[in-house]
XYZ file of C-alpha atoms in Angstrom:
457
model
C -0.781 -18.815 31.482
C -0.831 -18.653 27.916
C -2.283 -15.416 27.000
C -4.216 -15.658 23.635
C -4.012 -13.805 20.927
C -4.585 -12.171 16.970
C -2.102 -13.814 15.031
C -0.318 -10.581 11.560
C 1.495 -11.685 8.401
C 1.974 -7.835 7.620
C 4.107 -8.233 3.860
C 5.773 -4.443 2.548
C 8.254 -4.590 -0.179
C 10.893 -4.050 2.741
C 9.677 -4.702 5.735
C 8.053 -8.277 6.525
C 6.104 -8.139 9.698
C 5.036 -10.668 12.780
C 2.647 -9.209 15.243
C 0.349 -10.961 18.091
C -2.049 -8.373 19.226
C -4.020 -9.211 22.621
C -7.989 -9.153 23.004
C -8.083 -5.383 23.330
C -6.406 -4.930 19.609
C -2.618 -4.146 22.182
C 0.943 -4.931 20.555
C 2.597 -7.983 22.662
C 5.235 -8.985 20.419
C 6.637 -7.924 16.473
C 9.580 -8.853 15.064
C 10.155 -7.523 10.528
C 13.031 -9.422 8.457
C 13.957 -8.192 4.859
C 15.286 -10.570 1.859
C 17.126 -9.283 -0.656
C 15.288 -9.483 -3.959
C 15.858 -12.464 -6.924
C 15.086 -10.995 -10.863
C 12.913 -12.951 -13.341
C 13.142 -14.299 -15.925
C 14.112 -10.959 -18.473
C 16.357 -9.519 -15.092
C 13.819 -8.232 -12.793
C 14.166 -7.762 -9.838
C 11.137 -9.215 -7.577
C 10.058 -10.867 -4.427
C 12.158 -13.919 -3.219
C 8.328 -15.502 -2.408
C 10.501 -18.975 -1.683
C 11.882 -17.018 0.523
C 8.849 -15.080 1.803
C 7.141 -18.893 2.004
C 10.013 -21.092 4.321
C 9.851 -17.304 6.554
C 6.273 -17.669 6.732
C 5.785 -21.112 7.450
C 8.881 -21.084 10.207
C 7.777 -18.162 12.218
C 4.150 -19.514 13.023
C 5.243 -23.238 13.632
C 7.888 -21.172 16.452
C 5.071 -19.161 18.084
C 2.871 -21.513 17.827
C 5.530 -23.882 19.680
C 6.108 -21.728 22.407
C 4.666 -21.505 25.902
C 3.354 -17.192 26.020
C 0.705 -17.775 23.459
C -2.183 -18.927 22.565
C -2.693 -18.067 19.384
C -6.596 -18.230 18.106
C -6.435 -16.560 15.088
C -4.356 -15.478 12.093
C -4.352 -13.056 9.219
C -2.544 -11.450 6.402
C -1.873 -8.253 4.769
C -0.203 -7.653 1.783
C 0.564 -5.057 -0.986
C -1.311 -4.900 -3.377
C -1.285 -5.020 -7.606
C 0.941 -9.055 -7.765
C 0.154 -12.721 -7.901
C 0.707 -15.113 -7.599
C -0.358 -18.319 -9.930
C -0.693 -21.720 -9.574
C -1.039 -24.930 -11.632
C -3.174 -27.934 -11.952
C -0.741 -29.753 -9.137
C -1.444 -26.511 -6.946
C 2.158 -25.103 -6.978
C 4.435 -21.935 -7.828
C 4.773 -21.377 -11.582
C 7.708 -18.676 -10.550
C 8.765 -15.698 -10.513
C 5.718 -13.202 -9.018
C 6.949 -10.303 -11.295
C 7.487 -7.028 -9.289
C 4.739 -3.882 -10.545
C 7.684 -2.188 -11.353
C 8.713 -4.675 -14.947
C 7.030 -2.247 -17.772
C 4.777 -3.599 -19.949
C 5.432 -3.010 -23.865
C 3.829 0.181 -24.950
C 1.574 -1.577 -28.077
C 0.099 -4.610 -26.002
C -1.080 -1.912 -23.582
C -2.314 0.026 -27.613
C -3.344 -3.523 -28.761
C -5.498 -3.784 -25.188
C -7.157 -0.056 -25.458
C -8.053 -0.414 -28.606
C -10.463 -4.104 -28.502
C -11.706 -2.354 -24.760
C -11.595 0.866 -24.413
C -11.925 4.509 -24.728
C -9.373 4.163 -22.142
C -11.226 7.529 -19.820
C -14.516 5.424 -20.225
C -12.741 2.365 -18.487
C -10.393 4.372 -16.667
C -13.545 5.527 -14.939
C -15.822 1.837 -14.400
C -12.451 0.219 -12.756
C -11.088 3.693 -11.116
C -7.694 1.948 -12.040
C -5.526 4.413 -14.807
C -2.735 4.000 -16.817
C -0.524 2.247 -15.317
C 1.143 -1.247 -17.262
C 2.176 -3.958 -14.316
C -0.281 -2.216 -11.295
C -2.705 -2.589 -13.054
C -2.715 -6.637 -11.812
C -4.930 -7.646 -14.831
C -2.413 -6.165 -17.151
C -0.865 -8.717 -15.931
C -2.064 -11.505 -16.644
C -2.932 -9.808 -20.213
C 0.906 -9.281 -20.717
C 0.593 -13.460 -19.575
C -1.633 -14.722 -22.110
C -0.667 -12.642 -24.851
C 3.735 -11.750 -24.573
C 4.052 -15.625 -22.592
C 1.814 -18.363 -23.416
C 3.437 -20.818 -23.310
C 3.577 -20.091 -18.955
C -0.261 -18.760 -19.167
C -0.959 -21.976 -20.493
C 0.318 -24.018 -17.561
C -1.982 -21.249 -14.919
C -5.097 -22.425 -13.238
C -5.223 -20.324 -10.412
C -4.072 -16.216 -10.373
C -3.796 -15.319 -6.315
C -3.801 -12.004 -5.120
C 0.162 -11.773 -3.177
C -2.614 -11.717 0.500
C -4.712 -14.303 -0.173
C -1.478 -16.492 -1.274
C -0.209 -15.499 1.720
C -3.818 -17.597 3.675
C -3.314 -20.132 1.046
C -0.142 -21.430 1.989
C -2.245 -21.574 5.377
C -5.001 -23.693 3.949
C -4.447 -24.763 0.673
C -7.368 -23.338 -0.102
C -7.320 -20.490 -3.130
C -9.848 -18.272 -2.977
C -10.578 -14.117 -4.137
C -11.703 -11.576 -1.944
C -12.422 -7.694 -2.489
C -10.389 -5.401 -1.288
C -7.665 -6.885 -3.720
C -8.729 -7.714 -6.184
C -10.096 -3.638 -6.034
C -6.686 -2.112 -6.149
C -6.587 -0.275 -8.860
C -6.368 -3.457 -10.656
C -8.719 -2.753 -14.113
C -11.110 -6.374 -13.370
C -13.339 -4.502 -11.654
C -16.010 -2.409 -13.295
C -17.754 -0.874 -10.175
C -20.402 0.218 -11.502
C -21.866 -2.912 -11.835
C -20.235 -4.900 -9.384
C -18.644 -8.036 -11.644
C -15.647 -8.326 -12.629
C -15.998 -5.928 -16.128
C -16.464 -7.707 -19.114
C -12.630 -7.887 -20.899
C -11.802 -10.392 -17.735
C -14.695 -12.940 -19.175
C -14.100 -12.017 -22.884
C -10.076 -12.732 -22.364
C -12.184 -16.249 -20.020
C -9.649 -14.537 -17.306
C -12.019 -15.367 -14.235
C -11.474 -19.747 -14.941
C -7.693 -18.541 -13.345
C -9.372 -16.241 -10.821
C -10.567 -18.590 -8.152
C -14.506 -17.303 -6.157
C -14.833 -14.696 -4.285
C -15.725 -14.070 -0.128
C -15.836 -11.749 1.559
C -13.065 -10.226 2.966
C -14.223 -10.790 6.710
C -14.118 -14.840 5.916
C -12.146 -17.139 8.325
C -11.568 -20.516 7.853
C -11.867 -22.671 10.713
C -8.543 -24.977 10.227
C -6.821 -27.605 12.455
C -2.833 -27.081 11.538
C -0.246 -28.556 13.219
C -2.896 -30.020 16.297
C -4.817 -26.310 16.912
C -7.950 -25.453 16.018
C -6.899 -21.872 14.651
C -8.919 -19.042 12.393
C -7.383 -18.197 9.760
C -8.281 -15.483 7.003
C -8.302 -14.705 3.991
C -5.841 -12.013 4.005
C -6.703 -8.726 2.661
C -5.450 -5.447 1.514
C -2.714 -3.766 2.727
C -3.883 0.136 2.531
C -8.103 -1.286 3.136
C -6.304 -2.678 6.021
C -5.025 0.889 6.780
C -7.884 2.560 6.088
C -11.111 -0.542 7.883
C -9.630 1.151 12.097
C -11.204 4.856 11.118
C -13.668 3.635 9.023
C -15.024 0.848 11.739
C -14.837 3.532 15.105
C -14.997 6.946 13.126
C -18.751 9.016 12.000
C -17.382 12.429 10.221
C -15.698 12.321 7.125
C -11.990 12.835 7.110
C -8.851 11.679 4.686
C -6.368 8.794 5.595
C -2.654 9.722 4.049
C -1.566 6.090 4.037
C 2.645 6.341 4.031
C 4.768 3.353 2.464
C 6.484 2.749 -1.012
C 3.602 5.115 -1.079
C 1.755 7.310 -0.327
C -1.872 6.938 -0.836
C -4.661 9.299 0.451
C -7.038 7.516 0.708
C -11.769 8.709 0.541
C -13.947 6.391 2.512
C -16.798 9.163 1.737
C -17.613 8.903 -2.070
C -20.295 6.692 -3.853
C -20.505 7.548 -6.786
C -18.097 6.475 -10.062
C -14.570 8.324 -10.836
C -15.459 11.493 -12.924
C -13.952 12.712 -16.111
C -11.755 15.092 -13.931
C -10.601 12.697 -11.274
C -9.189 10.633 -13.921
C -7.871 13.057 -15.562
C -6.415 14.083 -11.738
C -4.932 10.423 -11.728
C -8.090 9.145 -9.276
C -8.184 5.704 -8.985
C -10.362 3.174 -6.823
C -9.579 1.421 -4.224
C -11.859 -0.981 -2.443
C -13.990 -1.682 0.900
C -14.120 -4.618 3.057
C -17.909 -4.197 1.245
C -17.315 -3.871 -1.732
C -17.716 -0.015 -1.948
C -15.110 2.064 -3.965
C -12.860 4.191 -1.718
C -11.558 7.625 -4.161
C -7.890 7.622 -3.935
C -5.046 8.837 -5.392
C -1.774 7.212 -5.388
C 2.204 9.450 -4.525
C 4.875 6.663 -5.117
C 6.902 9.169 -2.574
C 8.455 7.066 0.220
C 10.272 5.957 -3.063
C 10.875 9.111 -4.900
C 12.262 9.719 -0.877
C 14.443 6.324 -0.031
C 16.342 7.855 -3.630
C 16.949 11.235 -3.039
C 18.024 11.586 -0.015
C 20.800 7.899 -0.965
C 21.690 10.935 -2.956
C 22.033 13.655 -0.140
C 24.247 11.182 1.689
C 26.231 10.560 -0.463
C 26.602 14.544 -1.651
C 27.210 15.748 1.597
C 28.930 13.034 3.252
C 27.269 11.746 6.138
C 25.951 8.182 8.237
C 23.036 6.690 5.535
C 20.706 6.987 8.665
C 21.448 11.160 9.179
C 18.120 12.009 7.325
C 16.418 10.243 10.352
C 17.426 12.613 12.702
C 16.893 15.927 11.443
C 14.038 18.500 13.232
C 12.084 20.510 11.537
C 13.774 23.943 11.128
C 11.379 27.621 11.226
C 13.874 29.875 10.154
C 15.495 27.164 7.633
C 12.140 27.549 5.561
C 12.273 30.775 6.220
C 15.130 30.548 4.148
C 14.103 28.450 1.482
C 10.447 29.417 1.069
C 11.897 33.678 0.165
C 13.074 31.966 -3.219
C 11.442 29.352 -3.636
C 12.553 27.505 -6.795
C 12.532 23.470 -7.245
C 15.640 21.975 -7.390
C 15.654 18.354 -7.870
C 14.311 15.855 -10.527
C 12.830 12.552 -10.068
C 14.016 8.641 -11.252
C 10.029 7.096 -9.725
C 8.148 10.882 -10.037
C 7.451 12.179 -13.533
C 6.628 15.531 -12.842
C 6.326 18.577 -15.558
C 8.675 21.404 -15.291
C 10.680 19.447 -13.328
C 14.276 20.463 -13.886
C 17.006 18.544 -16.052
C 18.750 17.363 -13.089
C 19.288 17.790 -9.239
C 20.664 21.762 -8.189
C 22.201 20.701 -4.657
C 23.238 25.022 -3.770
C 23.170 24.963 -0.116
C 26.287 23.822 2.288
C 24.697 22.383 4.345
C 22.011 18.680 4.496
C 20.191 20.016 7.082
C 19.406 22.991 4.211
C 19.148 20.478 1.134
C 17.442 18.245 3.469
C 14.075 20.493 4.326
C 14.499 22.064 -0.391
C 13.320 18.514 -0.345
C 10.343 17.477 1.682
C 9.143 20.950 0.970
C 9.212 20.153 -2.923
C 8.479 16.274 -1.610
C 5.316 18.107 0.247
C 3.838 20.415 -2.095
C 3.454 17.561 -4.549
C 1.350 16.203 -1.584
C -0.752 18.716 -1.234
C -1.532 18.129 -4.901
C -2.459 14.283 -4.660
C -4.461 14.884 -1.099
C -6.512 17.970 -2.976
C -6.912 15.167 -5.493
C -9.031 12.575 -4.017
C -10.684 15.041 -1.174
C -11.961 16.788 -4.436
C -14.991 19.285 -3.273
C -16.236 17.635 -0.450
C -16.246 19.425 2.851
C -13.295 17.064 5.128
C -12.135 18.668 8.330
C -10.281 15.756 9.458
C -6.954 13.986 7.887
C -4.445 10.997 9.013
C -1.622 10.050 8.762
C -0.480 6.765 9.214
C 2.521 4.182 7.734
C 7.190 5.759 8.087
C 5.937 8.897 7.175
C 4.266 9.337 10.257
C 7.958 9.851 12.189
C 9.296 11.692 9.981
C 8.516 15.444 11.286
C 9.866 18.221 8.485
C 6.743 15.883 6.617
C 3.942 16.645 8.940
C 4.355 20.151 9.805
C 4.436 21.664 6.367
C 1.958 19.031 6.186
C -0.227 21.200 9.218
C 1.142 24.100 7.525
C -0.485 23.750 3.584
C -3.668 22.089 5.398
C -3.575 25.055 8.938
C -8.394 24.957 8.761
C -8.305 20.605 9.293
C -7.446 19.250 12.112
C -4.238 16.004 11.393
C -3.530 13.667 13.544
C -1.136 11.375 13.138
C -0.304 7.566 13.941
C 1.506 4.697 15.790
C 3.463 4.433 12.313
C 3.456 0.081 12.553
C 0.681 -0.957 13.138
C -1.949 0.269 10.776
C -2.078 -2.628 8.668
C -1.567 -5.458 10.642
C -4.548 -3.468 13.127
C -6.336 -3.874 10.383
C -6.139 -7.413 9.466
C -6.583 -8.024 13.258
C -9.379 -6.619 13.764
C -10.472 -8.052 9.815
C -11.237 -11.559 11.723
C -12.835 -10.346 15.127
C -15.872 -9.432 15.653
C -15.311 -6.755 18.105
C -16.747 -3.527 17.787
C -15.206 -0.691 17.622
C -15.909 3.362 19.228
C -14.586 6.368 19.112
C -12.075 5.556 21.288
C -10.553 3.106 19.743
C -7.696 5.996 17.786
C -6.384 7.030 20.967
C -6.258 3.992 23.114
C -4.897 2.056 19.880
C -2.843 4.383 18.042
C -0.053 6.511 20.092
C -2.657 8.926 18.627
C -1.089 13.028 18.035
C -2.676 16.182 16.867
C -0.880 18.602 15.135
C -0.877 22.159 15.635
C 0.583 23.550 11.888
C 4.066 26.376 12.907
C 4.013 29.975 12.203
C 5.387 31.060 9.316
C 6.778 34.563 9.456
């Protein structure tokens, strides 16, 4: 007998994942793939959208034919700050520009001269000045630097909605993608910011629908409920919001480490903006105060360097366990040793100094420095709110050194980790279901673990 399942594509910058969940949201199937990046016309690396699209279709068509599963619904979660542009024939205009690509300073300056002051703009839009990470700025940049490309655009889709479009052919927008630090949304008036209308970008943005919208379609001869997609951070947050009543902070880790506080109702303050806080958006359109740190990216850069320096295997860092003795040795004479390549930190060393004879010592020092940055980020998202619970999901939930150090810094808070691979995917599955969650859901579905702080000397 076929098992009734919901299919989810969870598209990260590095790993592209496909999951099947049963009616109790238990994972019954998964597969991963990675693609080599391609280059845009300026030589900057970016997502191979053609390879991604082909994989989406081939995987789904293959699973649809299997005798084991009866797919009733499909949804999509993916990273944000990325727009896919369609022409009047609804064909993709390549490439999809990478959010790490830089925007000329004169373009940014001209934007704020028209639509600033900058601080007020960021308070209203819940964004920071982050170049291509503000998806709206991508459109502004295209309009004013590549008018021949911009003129061809009929629709601009956020990446999660493009994934849905691959299967439905219907261009749509939804709230979590619009609200993820795009500089498009005015959280005060609950509509696109005035600048979007002034630049006539609203004409390129498809109709907005609820994140919980689904489209019932005949796909390859089968009736399937197809979701409209959801931003991955908002997807990761959803199961927690639906099943917990007391305030908490969720640290969603991966390439970015994002501290999410869904218990604020007000606009960002001037101090929040100064602390580099931004807003994401919940599926009901409410702001989620957040602090963002390029932690996973920097971690990857640094562990590669450490592996090369100490002559160990590239994956050796994955088996390093937390050692309180090493922590004590480093802590008593602690000083920053690492020069970051993708983090802008005041007063960091001009170059990295590795004074240790073992990889384990250098790795512990690296993690102690990175966790200090993580702690500051969490405190920014928390503000003065009396929050007693911390949850960590994503890649770093499996990193024992990271978790031990984090629990040490937040000794008065309850710290729990969840299964690292499921957060965004499970949220996307819940988003298009009619199921009500209770307080036992996380423990049952997320392999929740409670962590006790180590006793420091």
